[in-house]
CSV table of C-alpha atoms in Angstrom, one decimal:
chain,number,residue,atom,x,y,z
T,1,UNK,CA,0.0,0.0,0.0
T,2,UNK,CA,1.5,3.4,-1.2
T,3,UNK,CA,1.1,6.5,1.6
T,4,UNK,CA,0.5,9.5,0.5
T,5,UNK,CA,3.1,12.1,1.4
T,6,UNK,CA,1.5,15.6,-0.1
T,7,UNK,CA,-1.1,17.9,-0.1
T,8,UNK,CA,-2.4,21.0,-1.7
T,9,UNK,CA,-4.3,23.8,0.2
T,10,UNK,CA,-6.1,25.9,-1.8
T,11,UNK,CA,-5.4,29.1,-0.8
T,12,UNK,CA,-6.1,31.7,-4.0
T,13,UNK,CA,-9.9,33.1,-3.5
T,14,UNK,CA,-10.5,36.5,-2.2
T,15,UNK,CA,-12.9,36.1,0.6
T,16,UNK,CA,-15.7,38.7,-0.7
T,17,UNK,CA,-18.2,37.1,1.6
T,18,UNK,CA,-16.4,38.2,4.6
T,19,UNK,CA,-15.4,41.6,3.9
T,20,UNK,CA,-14.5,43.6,5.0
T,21,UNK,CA,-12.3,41.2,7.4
T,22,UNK,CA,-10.4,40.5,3.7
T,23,UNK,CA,-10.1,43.6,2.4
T,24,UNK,CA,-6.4,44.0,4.2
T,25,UNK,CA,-5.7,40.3,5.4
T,26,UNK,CA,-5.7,37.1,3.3
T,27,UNK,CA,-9.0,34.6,3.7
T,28,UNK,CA,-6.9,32.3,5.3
T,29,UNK,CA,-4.9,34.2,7.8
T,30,UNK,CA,-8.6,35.4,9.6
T,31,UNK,CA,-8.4,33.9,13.0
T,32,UNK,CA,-10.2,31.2,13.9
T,33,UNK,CA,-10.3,30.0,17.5
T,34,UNK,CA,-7.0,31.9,18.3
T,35,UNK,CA,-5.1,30.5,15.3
T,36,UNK,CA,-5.1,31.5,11.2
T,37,UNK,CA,-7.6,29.5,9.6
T,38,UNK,CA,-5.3,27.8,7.7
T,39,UNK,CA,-2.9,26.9,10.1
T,40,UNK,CA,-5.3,24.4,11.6
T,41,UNK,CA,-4.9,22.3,8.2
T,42,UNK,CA,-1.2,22.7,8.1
T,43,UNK,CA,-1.0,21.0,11.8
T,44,UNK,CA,-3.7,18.8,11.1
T,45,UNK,CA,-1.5,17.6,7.7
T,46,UNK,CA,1.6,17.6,10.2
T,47,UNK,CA,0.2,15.4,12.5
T,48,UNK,CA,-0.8,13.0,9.8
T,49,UNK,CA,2.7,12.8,8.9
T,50,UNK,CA,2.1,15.1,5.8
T,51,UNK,CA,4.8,17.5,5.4
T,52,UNK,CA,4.9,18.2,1.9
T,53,UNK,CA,2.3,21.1,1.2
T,54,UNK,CA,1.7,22.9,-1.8
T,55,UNK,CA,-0.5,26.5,-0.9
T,56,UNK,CA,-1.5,28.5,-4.4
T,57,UNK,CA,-2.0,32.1,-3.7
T,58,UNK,CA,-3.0,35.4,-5.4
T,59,UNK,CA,-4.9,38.0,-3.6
T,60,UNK,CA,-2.9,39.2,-0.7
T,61,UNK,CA,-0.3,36.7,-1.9
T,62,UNK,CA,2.6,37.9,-0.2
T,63,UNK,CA,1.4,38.6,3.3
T,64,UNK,CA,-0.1,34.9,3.5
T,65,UNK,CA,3.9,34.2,2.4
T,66,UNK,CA,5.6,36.3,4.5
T,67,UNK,CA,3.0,35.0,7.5
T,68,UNK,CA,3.8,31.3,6.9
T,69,UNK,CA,6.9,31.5,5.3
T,70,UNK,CA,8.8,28.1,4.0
T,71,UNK,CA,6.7,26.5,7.0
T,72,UNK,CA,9.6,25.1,9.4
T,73,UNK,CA,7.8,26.9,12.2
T,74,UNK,CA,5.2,24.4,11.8
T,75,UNK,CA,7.6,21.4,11.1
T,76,UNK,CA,6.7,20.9,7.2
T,77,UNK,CA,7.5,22.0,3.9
T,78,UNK,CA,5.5,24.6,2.2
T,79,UNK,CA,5.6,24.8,-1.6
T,80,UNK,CA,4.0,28.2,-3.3
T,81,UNK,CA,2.7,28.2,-6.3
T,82,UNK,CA,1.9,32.0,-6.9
T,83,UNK,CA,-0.8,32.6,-9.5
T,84,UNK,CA,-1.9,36.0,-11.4
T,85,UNK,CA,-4.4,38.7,-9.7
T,86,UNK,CA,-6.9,36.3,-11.0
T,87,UNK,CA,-7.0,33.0,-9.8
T,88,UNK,CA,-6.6,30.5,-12.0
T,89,UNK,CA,-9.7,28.8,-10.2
T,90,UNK,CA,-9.4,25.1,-8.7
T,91,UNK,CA,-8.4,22.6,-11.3
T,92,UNK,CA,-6.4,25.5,-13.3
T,93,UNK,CA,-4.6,25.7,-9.8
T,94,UNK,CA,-3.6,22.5,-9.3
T,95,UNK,CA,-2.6,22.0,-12.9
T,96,UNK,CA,-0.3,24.7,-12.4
T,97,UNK,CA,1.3,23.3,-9.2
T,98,UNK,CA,1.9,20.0,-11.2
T,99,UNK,CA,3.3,21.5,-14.4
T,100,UNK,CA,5.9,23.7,-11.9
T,101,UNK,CA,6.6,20.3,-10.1
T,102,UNK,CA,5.2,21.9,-6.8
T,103,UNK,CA,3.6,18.6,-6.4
T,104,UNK,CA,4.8,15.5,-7.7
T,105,UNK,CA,3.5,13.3,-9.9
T,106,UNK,CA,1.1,11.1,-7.5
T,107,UNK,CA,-1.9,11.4,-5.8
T,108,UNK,CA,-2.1,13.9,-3.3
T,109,UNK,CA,-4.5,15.2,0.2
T,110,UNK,CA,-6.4,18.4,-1.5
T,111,UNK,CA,-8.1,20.8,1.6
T,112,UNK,CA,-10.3,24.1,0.7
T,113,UNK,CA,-8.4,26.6,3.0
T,114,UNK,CA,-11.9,28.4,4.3
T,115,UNK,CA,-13.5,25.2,5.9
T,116,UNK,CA,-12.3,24.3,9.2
T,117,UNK,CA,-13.1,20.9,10.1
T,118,UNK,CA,-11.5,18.2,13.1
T,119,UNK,CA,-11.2,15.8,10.8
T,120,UNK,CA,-8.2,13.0,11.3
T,121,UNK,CA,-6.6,13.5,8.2
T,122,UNK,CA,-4.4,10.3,9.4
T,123,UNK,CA,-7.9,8.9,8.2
T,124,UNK,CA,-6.5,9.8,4.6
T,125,UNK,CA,-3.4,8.7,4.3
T,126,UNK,CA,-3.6,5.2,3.8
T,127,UNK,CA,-6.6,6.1,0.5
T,128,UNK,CA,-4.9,4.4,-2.2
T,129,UNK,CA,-7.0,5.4,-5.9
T,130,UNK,CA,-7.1,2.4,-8.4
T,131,UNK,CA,-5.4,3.1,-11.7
T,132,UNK,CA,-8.5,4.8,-13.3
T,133,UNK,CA,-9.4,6.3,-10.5
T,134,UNK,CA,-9.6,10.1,-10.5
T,135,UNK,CA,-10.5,11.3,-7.0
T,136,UNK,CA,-12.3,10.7,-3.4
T,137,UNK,CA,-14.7,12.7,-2.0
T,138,UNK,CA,-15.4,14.0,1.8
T,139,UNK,CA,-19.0,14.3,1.7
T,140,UNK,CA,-20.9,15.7,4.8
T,141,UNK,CA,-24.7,16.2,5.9
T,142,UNK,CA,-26.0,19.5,3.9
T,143,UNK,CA,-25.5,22.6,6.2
T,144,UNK,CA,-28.5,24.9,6.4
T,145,UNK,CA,-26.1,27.6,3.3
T,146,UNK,CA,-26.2,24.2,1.1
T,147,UNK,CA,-29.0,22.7,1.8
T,148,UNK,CA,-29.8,20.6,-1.7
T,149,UNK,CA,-26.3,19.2,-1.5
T,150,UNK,CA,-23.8,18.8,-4.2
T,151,UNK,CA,-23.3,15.0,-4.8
T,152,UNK,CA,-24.9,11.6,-4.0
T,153,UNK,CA,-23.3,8.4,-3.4
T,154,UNK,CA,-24.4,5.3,-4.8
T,155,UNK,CA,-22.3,1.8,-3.7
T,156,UNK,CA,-19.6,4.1,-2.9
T,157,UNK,CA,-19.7,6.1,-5.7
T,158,UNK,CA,-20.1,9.8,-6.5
T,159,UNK,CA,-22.6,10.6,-8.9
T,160,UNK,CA,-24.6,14.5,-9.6
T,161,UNK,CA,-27.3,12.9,-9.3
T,162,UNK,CA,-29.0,10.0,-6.8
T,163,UNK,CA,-29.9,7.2,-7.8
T,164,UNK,CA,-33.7,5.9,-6.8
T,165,UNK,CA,-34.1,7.6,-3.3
T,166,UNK,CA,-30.7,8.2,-2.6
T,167,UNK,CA,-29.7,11.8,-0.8
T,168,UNK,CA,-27.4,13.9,-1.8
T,169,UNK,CA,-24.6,15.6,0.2
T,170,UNK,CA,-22.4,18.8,0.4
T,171,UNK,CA,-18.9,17.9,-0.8
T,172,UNK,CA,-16.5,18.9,2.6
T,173,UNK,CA,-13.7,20.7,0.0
T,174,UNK,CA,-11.2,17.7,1.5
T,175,UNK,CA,-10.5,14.6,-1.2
T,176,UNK,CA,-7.8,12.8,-2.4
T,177,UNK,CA,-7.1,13.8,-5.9
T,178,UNK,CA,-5.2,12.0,-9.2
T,179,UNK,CA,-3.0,14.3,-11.0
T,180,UNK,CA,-5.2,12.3,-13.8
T,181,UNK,CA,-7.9,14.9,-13.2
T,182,UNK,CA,-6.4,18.0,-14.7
T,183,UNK,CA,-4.9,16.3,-17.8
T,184,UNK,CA,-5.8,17.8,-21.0
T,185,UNK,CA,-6.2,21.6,-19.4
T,186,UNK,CA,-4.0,24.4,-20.5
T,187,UNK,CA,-1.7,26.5,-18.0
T,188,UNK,CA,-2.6,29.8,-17.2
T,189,UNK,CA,-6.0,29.0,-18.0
T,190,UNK,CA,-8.5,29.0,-15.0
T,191,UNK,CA,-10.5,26.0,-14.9
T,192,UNK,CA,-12.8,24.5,-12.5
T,193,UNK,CA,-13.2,21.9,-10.4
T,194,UNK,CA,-16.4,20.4,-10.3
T,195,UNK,CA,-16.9,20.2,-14.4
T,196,UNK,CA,-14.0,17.6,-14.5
T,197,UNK,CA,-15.4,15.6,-11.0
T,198,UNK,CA,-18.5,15.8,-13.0
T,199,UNK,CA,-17.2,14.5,-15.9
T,200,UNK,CA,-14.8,11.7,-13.7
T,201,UNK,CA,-18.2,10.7,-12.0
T,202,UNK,CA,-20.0,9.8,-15.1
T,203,UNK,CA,-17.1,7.6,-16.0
T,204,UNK,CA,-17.6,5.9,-12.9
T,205,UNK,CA,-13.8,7.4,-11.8
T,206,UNK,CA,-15.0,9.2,-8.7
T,207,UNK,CA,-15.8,7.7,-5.2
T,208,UNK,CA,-16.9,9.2,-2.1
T,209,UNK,CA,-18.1,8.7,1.7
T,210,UNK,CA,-19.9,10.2,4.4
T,211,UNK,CA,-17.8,12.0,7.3
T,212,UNK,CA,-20.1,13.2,10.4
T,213,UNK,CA,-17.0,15.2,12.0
T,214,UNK,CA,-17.4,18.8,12.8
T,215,UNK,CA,-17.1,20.9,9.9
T,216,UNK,CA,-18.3,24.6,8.6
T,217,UNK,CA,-17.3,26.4,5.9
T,218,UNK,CA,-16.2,29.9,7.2
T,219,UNK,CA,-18.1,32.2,4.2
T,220,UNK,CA,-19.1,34.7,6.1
T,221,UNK,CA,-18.5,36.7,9.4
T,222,UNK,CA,-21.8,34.6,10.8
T,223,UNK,CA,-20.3,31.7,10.0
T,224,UNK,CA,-16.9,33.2,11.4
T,225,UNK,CA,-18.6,33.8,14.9
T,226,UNK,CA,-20.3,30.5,14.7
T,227,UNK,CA,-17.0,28.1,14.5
T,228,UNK,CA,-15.3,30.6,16.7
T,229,UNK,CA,-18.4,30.3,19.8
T,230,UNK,CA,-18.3,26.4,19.0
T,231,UNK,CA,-14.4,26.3,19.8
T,232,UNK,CA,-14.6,28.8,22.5
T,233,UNK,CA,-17.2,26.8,24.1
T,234,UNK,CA,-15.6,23.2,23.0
T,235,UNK,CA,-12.4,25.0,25.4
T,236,UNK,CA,-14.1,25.6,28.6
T,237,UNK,CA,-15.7,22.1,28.6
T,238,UNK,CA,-12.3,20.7,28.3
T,239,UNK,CA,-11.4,23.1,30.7
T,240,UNK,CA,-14.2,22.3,33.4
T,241,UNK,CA,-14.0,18.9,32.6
T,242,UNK,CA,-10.0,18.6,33.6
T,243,UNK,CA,-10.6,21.0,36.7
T,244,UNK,CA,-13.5,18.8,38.4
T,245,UNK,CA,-11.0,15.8,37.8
């Protein structure tokens, strides 16, 4: 069984729902719980013994840089890939990162930078994708902002649309992906995501499965104040819980 040792953490958007907390500071430098929102998935990577991390950027590129830096404060490697003012979107993204050998040539851990989630990404891994395979999705219960989902799973695999009475679920913005995916796209040219999942999916090249751990996606300052009172209060029951021992 091959491990995976990298992961991408998409980085590049420019956070307009949560202006103006973006206006001066980079989406993923807003605090979350005490610590950049970002930096929980660069220790959560660490602790899964991923070290090699690939981080695109373009708005606010180079305070996110200078903030994180080549990562050795946080034990791993950190690989930019530094796109235009305009993103180059997802897939474009990742296609750049490959063609500039930030990440290798293998499959690799891809994380959304604005959800915050405890997930184990030890969990990951261990995911090994069959030779036509082209990615595995994290899919979670639809939050009340998505609540029509984005993909079902049928027999393990992800499909637009269910099957009989199947549900469908919002995709968490964690997966394993194949550098497969983003073959045939041009660099330099943005390019989405979900068309070539889409496309993977009706090829049967797409799998998936349900995670229930807490997750959010931090769009907006609601959201914002929601993860941080849910951490905050997540604290002080630790706290309590150790005191009264």
């Amino acid at each position: 069984m091959s491990v995976i040792t990298q992961a991408m953490i998409l980085a590049a958007g420019k956070g307009t729902r949560l202006r103006p907390l973006t206006l001066e500071t980079p989406k993923p430098l807003v605090e979350v719980g005490g610590q950049a929102l970002i930096v929980w998935h660069i220790k959560a990577l660490k602790a899964a013994g991923i070290t090699d991390i690939t981080i695109n950027v373009s708005w606010l590129a180079d305070k996110l840089m200078d903030a994180l830096g080549d990562g050795s404060n946080y034990g791993v490697t950190i690989h930019w890939s530094v796109e235009a003012d305009e993103p180059l979107e997802t897939a474009g993204g990742i296609y750049k990162a490959l063609q500039e050998d930030k990440l290798k040539d293998e499959p690799f851990i891809l994380v959304n930078s604005d959800v915050w989630t405890t997930y184990d990404f030890t969990q990951l891994i261990n995911y090994e994708l069959s030779n036509d395979q082209k990615a595995h999705l994290l899919l979670i219960d639809n939050p009340k902002h998505n609540d029509s989902g984005d993909f079902a799973i049928n027999n393990g695999l992800a499909s637009e649309q269910p099957i009989g009475d199947a549900d469908k679920y919002t995709f968490s913005g964690i997966s394993v992906i194949s550098p497969r995916l983003t073959d045939g796209l041009v660099e330099g040219q943005p390019a989405a995501l979900a068309p070539l999942l889409k496309q993977a999916m009706l090829k049967f090249q797409v799998t998936a499965e349900i995670i229930s751990d807490n997750w959010i996606d931090v769009g907006t300052p609601e959201r914002l104040e929601q993860v941080n009172d849910f951490i905050k209060d997540k604290t002080v029951k630790v706290k309590n819980k150790h005191q009264g021992a």
